[in-house]
Every structure is written in structure tokens, then in C-alpha cells.
Short mmCIF file of C-alpha atoms in Angstrom, two decimals:
data_model
loop_
_atom_site.label_atom_id
_atom_site.label_comp_id
_atom_site.label_asym_id
_atom_site.label_seq_id
_atom_site.Cartn_x
_atom_site.Cartn_y
_atom_site.Cartn_z
CA MET A 1 -4.83 23.56 -12.67
CA VAL A 2 -3.42 20.40 -11.41
CA ARG A 3 0.33 20.37 -11.29
CA LYS A 4 2.48 17.89 -13.17
CA PRO A 5 4.03 15.01 -11.02
CA TYR A 6 7.63 15.60 -10.13
CA ILE A 7 9.76 12.49 -10.58
CA VAL A 8 13.37 12.22 -9.26
CA GLY A 9 15.79 9.80 -10.84
CA ILE A 10 18.55 8.51 -8.65
CA GLY A 11 21.30 6.13 -9.65
CA GLY A 12 23.98 5.15 -11.90
CA THR A 13 27.70 4.53 -11.05
CA GLY A 14 30.77 6.71 -10.44
CA ARG A 15 31.26 6.63 -14.15
CA ASP A 16 29.31 9.13 -16.25
CA ASN A 17 26.97 7.48 -18.82
CA SER A 18 27.46 4.09 -17.29
CA SER A 19 24.80 1.60 -18.57
CA THR A 20 22.78 2.06 -15.42
CA GLU A 21 22.80 5.79 -15.81
CA LEU A 22 21.75 5.53 -19.45
CA ALA A 23 19.00 3.11 -18.55
CA LEU A 24 17.74 5.65 -15.91
CA ARG A 25 17.98 8.51 -18.41
CA ALA A 26 15.78 6.49 -20.86
CA SER A 27 13.28 5.85 -18.15
CA LEU A 28 13.16 9.47 -17.12
CA ALA A 29 12.74 10.58 -20.76
CA HIS A 30 9.69 8.29 -21.01
CA ALA A 31 8.43 9.93 -17.74
CA ARG A 32 8.66 13.35 -19.40
CA ARG A 33 6.87 12.09 -22.51
CA LEU A 34 4.03 11.18 -20.13
CA GLY A 35 3.97 14.77 -18.76
CA ALA A 36 6.06 14.51 -15.63
CA ARG A 37 8.70 17.05 -14.61
CA THR A 38 11.92 15.29 -13.82
CA GLU A 39 15.32 15.76 -12.29
CA LEU A 40 18.33 13.42 -12.43
CA PHE A 41 20.94 12.61 -9.77
CA ALA A 42 23.67 10.45 -11.22
CA GLY A 43 27.44 10.01 -11.56
CA ALA A 44 29.03 12.95 -9.73
CA ASP A 45 25.77 14.08 -8.14
CA LEU A 46 25.96 10.85 -6.02
CA ASP A 47 29.63 11.18 -4.97
CA LEU A 48 28.59 12.11 -1.46
CA PRO A 49 30.28 11.78 1.82
CA MET A 50 29.34 8.82 3.81
CA TYR A 51 26.08 9.49 5.51
CA THR A 52 26.71 9.89 9.30
CA GLY A 53 23.69 11.86 10.42
CA LYS A 54 25.72 15.11 10.56
CA ALA A 55 24.57 18.21 8.73
CA PRO A 56 24.57 17.37 5.01
CA GLY A 57 26.69 19.41 2.57
CA GLU A 58 25.36 21.48 -0.27
CA LYS A 59 25.28 18.57 -2.77
CA ALA A 60 23.49 16.18 -0.50
CA GLY A 61 21.18 19.00 0.49
CA ARG A 62 20.13 19.36 -3.20
CA LEU A 63 19.28 15.57 -3.30
CA ILE A 64 17.34 15.71 -0.03
CA GLU A 65 15.24 18.72 -1.11
CA ALA A 66 14.51 17.09 -4.49
CA ILE A 67 13.33 13.89 -2.79
CA ARG A 68 11.19 16.04 -0.41
CA ARG A 69 9.41 17.65 -3.19
CA SER A 70 9.04 14.52 -5.24
CA ASP A 71 5.87 12.71 -6.15
CA GLY A 72 7.84 9.57 -7.27
CA VAL A 73 11.34 8.22 -7.58
CA LEU A 74 13.10 6.15 -10.30
CA LEU A 75 15.88 4.37 -8.63
CA ALA A 76 18.64 2.57 -10.71
CA SER A 77 21.51 0.67 -9.39
CA PRO A 78 24.06 -1.68 -10.77
CA GLY A 79 24.05 -5.18 -9.24
CA TYR A 80 27.41 -5.23 -7.29
CA HIS A 81 28.14 -8.60 -5.78
CA GLY A 82 24.42 -9.54 -5.73
CA SER A 83 23.14 -6.33 -4.13
CA ILE A 84 22.72 -2.54 -4.49
CA SER A 85 25.81 -0.40 -4.93
CA GLY A 86 27.40 1.33 -2.00
CA MET A 87 27.19 4.69 -3.78
CA VAL A 88 23.36 4.34 -4.41
CA LYS A 89 22.75 2.92 -0.87
CA ASN A 90 24.57 5.89 0.67
CA ALA A 91 22.42 8.31 -1.33
CA LEU A 92 19.41 6.56 -0.01
CA ASP A 93 20.78 6.83 3.56
CA TYR A 94 20.39 10.57 3.20
CA VAL A 95 16.61 10.11 3.05
CA GLU A 96 17.01 9.74 7.02
CA GLU A 97 17.06 13.60 6.90
CA LEU A 98 13.30 13.49 5.95
CA ARG A 99 12.34 11.56 9.08
CA GLY A 100 10.60 14.48 10.69
CA ASP A 101 8.71 15.77 7.53
CA GLU A 102 4.93 15.64 7.10
CA ARG A 103 5.68 13.02 4.57
CA PRO A 104 8.50 11.15 6.33
CA TYR A 105 11.15 9.24 4.27
CA LEU A 106 9.50 8.08 0.92
CA GLU A 107 5.97 7.92 2.31
CA GLY A 108 3.35 8.54 -0.39
CA ARG A 109 5.87 7.99 -3.26
CA ALA A 110 6.05 5.19 -5.68
CA VAL A 111 9.53 3.94 -6.49
CA GLY A 112 10.45 2.30 -9.63
CA SER A 113 13.51 -0.10 -9.60
CA ILE A 114 15.91 -0.41 -12.43
CA VAL A 115 18.87 -2.88 -11.98
CA CYS A 116 21.58 -3.60 -14.41
CA ALA A 117 23.89 -6.46 -14.01
CA TYR A 118 25.77 -9.26 -15.76
CA GLY A 119 23.61 -12.20 -14.93
CA SER A 120 20.07 -13.07 -13.81
CA GLN A 121 21.22 -13.96 -10.20
CA ALA A 122 22.66 -10.52 -9.48
CA ILE A 123 19.59 -8.87 -11.17
CA GLY A 124 17.14 -10.75 -8.95
CA THR A 125 18.87 -10.38 -5.69
CA THR A 126 19.49 -6.61 -6.28
CA ILE A 127 15.83 -5.91 -7.17
CA VAL A 128 14.93 -7.65 -3.83
CA ALA A 129 17.37 -5.48 -1.97
CA VAL A 130 16.19 -2.22 -3.54
CA ARG A 131 12.51 -3.20 -2.78
CA CYS A 132 13.47 -3.93 0.80
CA ILE A 133 15.15 -0.64 1.22
CA VAL A 134 12.15 1.09 -0.34
CA HIS A 135 9.81 -0.62 1.99
CA ALA A 136 11.98 0.29 4.94
CA LEU A 137 11.73 3.94 3.92
CA ARG A 138 7.86 3.64 3.65
CA GLY A 139 7.86 3.89 -0.06
CA TRP A 140 5.69 2.01 -2.54
CA PRO A 141 7.77 -0.28 -4.93
CA THR A 142 5.95 -0.29 -8.36
CA PRO A 143 4.62 -3.66 -9.32
CA ALA A 144 7.04 -3.86 -12.24
CA ALA A 145 10.89 -3.55 -12.03
CA ALA A 146 13.35 -3.42 -14.87
CA GLY A 147 15.83 -6.09 -14.45
CA ILE A 148 18.35 -5.73 -17.26
CA ASN A 149 21.23 -7.91 -18.28
CA SER A 150 23.98 -5.26 -19.12
CA VAL A 151 24.98 -7.38 -22.15
CA ASP A 152 21.58 -6.49 -23.62
CA LEU A 153 21.86 -2.69 -23.17
CA ALA A 154 22.81 -0.59 -26.19
CA PHE A 155 22.10 3.11 -26.74
CA ASP A 156 22.39 5.36 -29.84
CA GLU A 157 24.06 8.77 -29.80
CA GLU A 158 20.94 10.36 -28.56
CA GLY A 159 20.79 8.09 -25.52
CA ARG A 160 17.84 6.00 -26.80
CA CYS A 161 17.81 2.45 -25.92
CA THR A 162 18.14 0.32 -29.08
CA ASN A 163 16.85 -2.97 -27.48
CA ALA A 164 13.00 -2.85 -27.85
CA ALA A 165 12.44 -5.31 -24.92
CA VAL A 166 14.68 -3.32 -22.55
CA GLN A 167 13.07 -0.11 -23.60
CA GLN A 168 9.67 -1.58 -22.89
CA GLN A 169 10.73 -2.52 -19.29
CA LEU A 170 12.11 1.03 -18.83
CA GLU A 171 8.87 2.64 -20.08
CA LEU A 172 6.62 0.32 -17.98
CA VAL A 173 8.48 1.32 -14.77
CA ALA A 174 8.32 4.96 -15.62
CA ARG A 175 4.62 4.80 -16.50
CA GLN A 176 3.79 3.24 -13.10
CA VAL A 177 5.79 5.77 -11.14
CA CYS A 178 4.11 8.58 -13.19
CA GLU A 179 0.63 7.13 -12.73
CA PHE A 180 0.99 6.76 -9.03
CA GLY A 181 2.58 10.35 -8.76
CA ALA A 182 -0.34 11.81 -10.77
CA MET A 183 -2.83 10.06 -8.43
CA TYR A 184 -1.02 11.53 -5.45
CA VAL A 185 -1.11 14.97 -6.93
CA ARG A 186 -4.90 14.76 -7.57
CA MET A 187 -5.35 13.54 -3.95
CA GLU A 188 -3.45 16.46 -2.30
CA PRO A 189 -6.67 18.47 -1.54
CA CYS A 190 -8.23 15.23 -0.05
CA ALA A 191 -5.08 14.53 2.02
CA GLU A 192 -5.38 18.05 3.62
CA MET A 193 -9.05 17.30 4.57
CA LEU A 194 -8.06 13.92 6.00
CA GLY A 195 -5.00 15.29 7.94
#
């Protein structure tokens, strides 16, 4: 039996249930509907000490292990001053701990980008920043990214996005990460033969 892909969601802000976190949750929910196993790191989970290369604490260790086991990542950041937030960037700096792994950094993983900001300029520049970081970490940015004007974000009590166009973006990014993750899972026996 082929295992289900495991998708890790990373992002949001220091405020629980921020618009960025809600967008990430909606995208992860679609990944689950597609059959993926998911885990979320948001809000307090990302309140980590500044990455210095020293031994990570327990909270950072959980994040590192989740990324290590992942088949794909959904990465959500607010657009802060035209770029990725410091909190999300710091979480990604901990990926350095995977440098000596068989699959170092984000190698072999699709990474879907979700950016929420007030204004198209901040959305665009933040998506570019996220994709540059993903490339530097050897990840594969999905062809689609969800660039969302925070004014257009609205969620009901169950956390479902009530804007159909925004929901469609979140689902597309989740689908692309899941499809790539499923392909990687099916290729695992082949990868062992090629290794």
C-alpha cells in the first residue's frame, strides 16, 4: 500500500487566527480532502528563538522533524514591507539543520506559496522573496502561488473562506503540492534503486 503524502503547513503571524493563518488552514484543509496527511505550524509554534546554528530547542526540533518527514510544504507569509515576515523567515532558517540529510534542506519537496498583504505590490514582491528562499533551499516552488489582498479575505465560523476566487487559489496551490508529493511517494522505490 502506498502511503499518503505528508504536507506541512508553515506560516501565519504572531497573532492566532490571522488572515494569513486562516488562508493556510483553508489550503491545508483542501490538501486533506485530496487525501494528504497534514500538520500545521503557525502562531505560537513559530515563536522560535532566532536561528543561530546552536542546538535547537524542543519547539524548533518538532518543526525540523516535521519538515524532514514531509513530502511537500505549504508556506504562508504576510507581506511585511514588501517581503516575507521575519517570523516565517526565521522558521525557514531552521531548515539549515537538514543540511546533512539524505534529502538536504527542501530537496524533493514542492513548496506552495501563500501571501497575504494589503496591496498588489507587496503581494508580488513577497511571492518573489518566498520563491527565491525556496530555490535557495533546493525546494520546488509550485507553478501557482496564492497572492491574496487581505481586504478580500473573509472566513466563516468554521474557518472556510467565503471568497470563491480566493478559495480557488488556495485549493490550486494545495493541489499542486499534493500532486507533486504523491508523485514523490510513488517514486520512493525508484529513488532507492537510483541512489
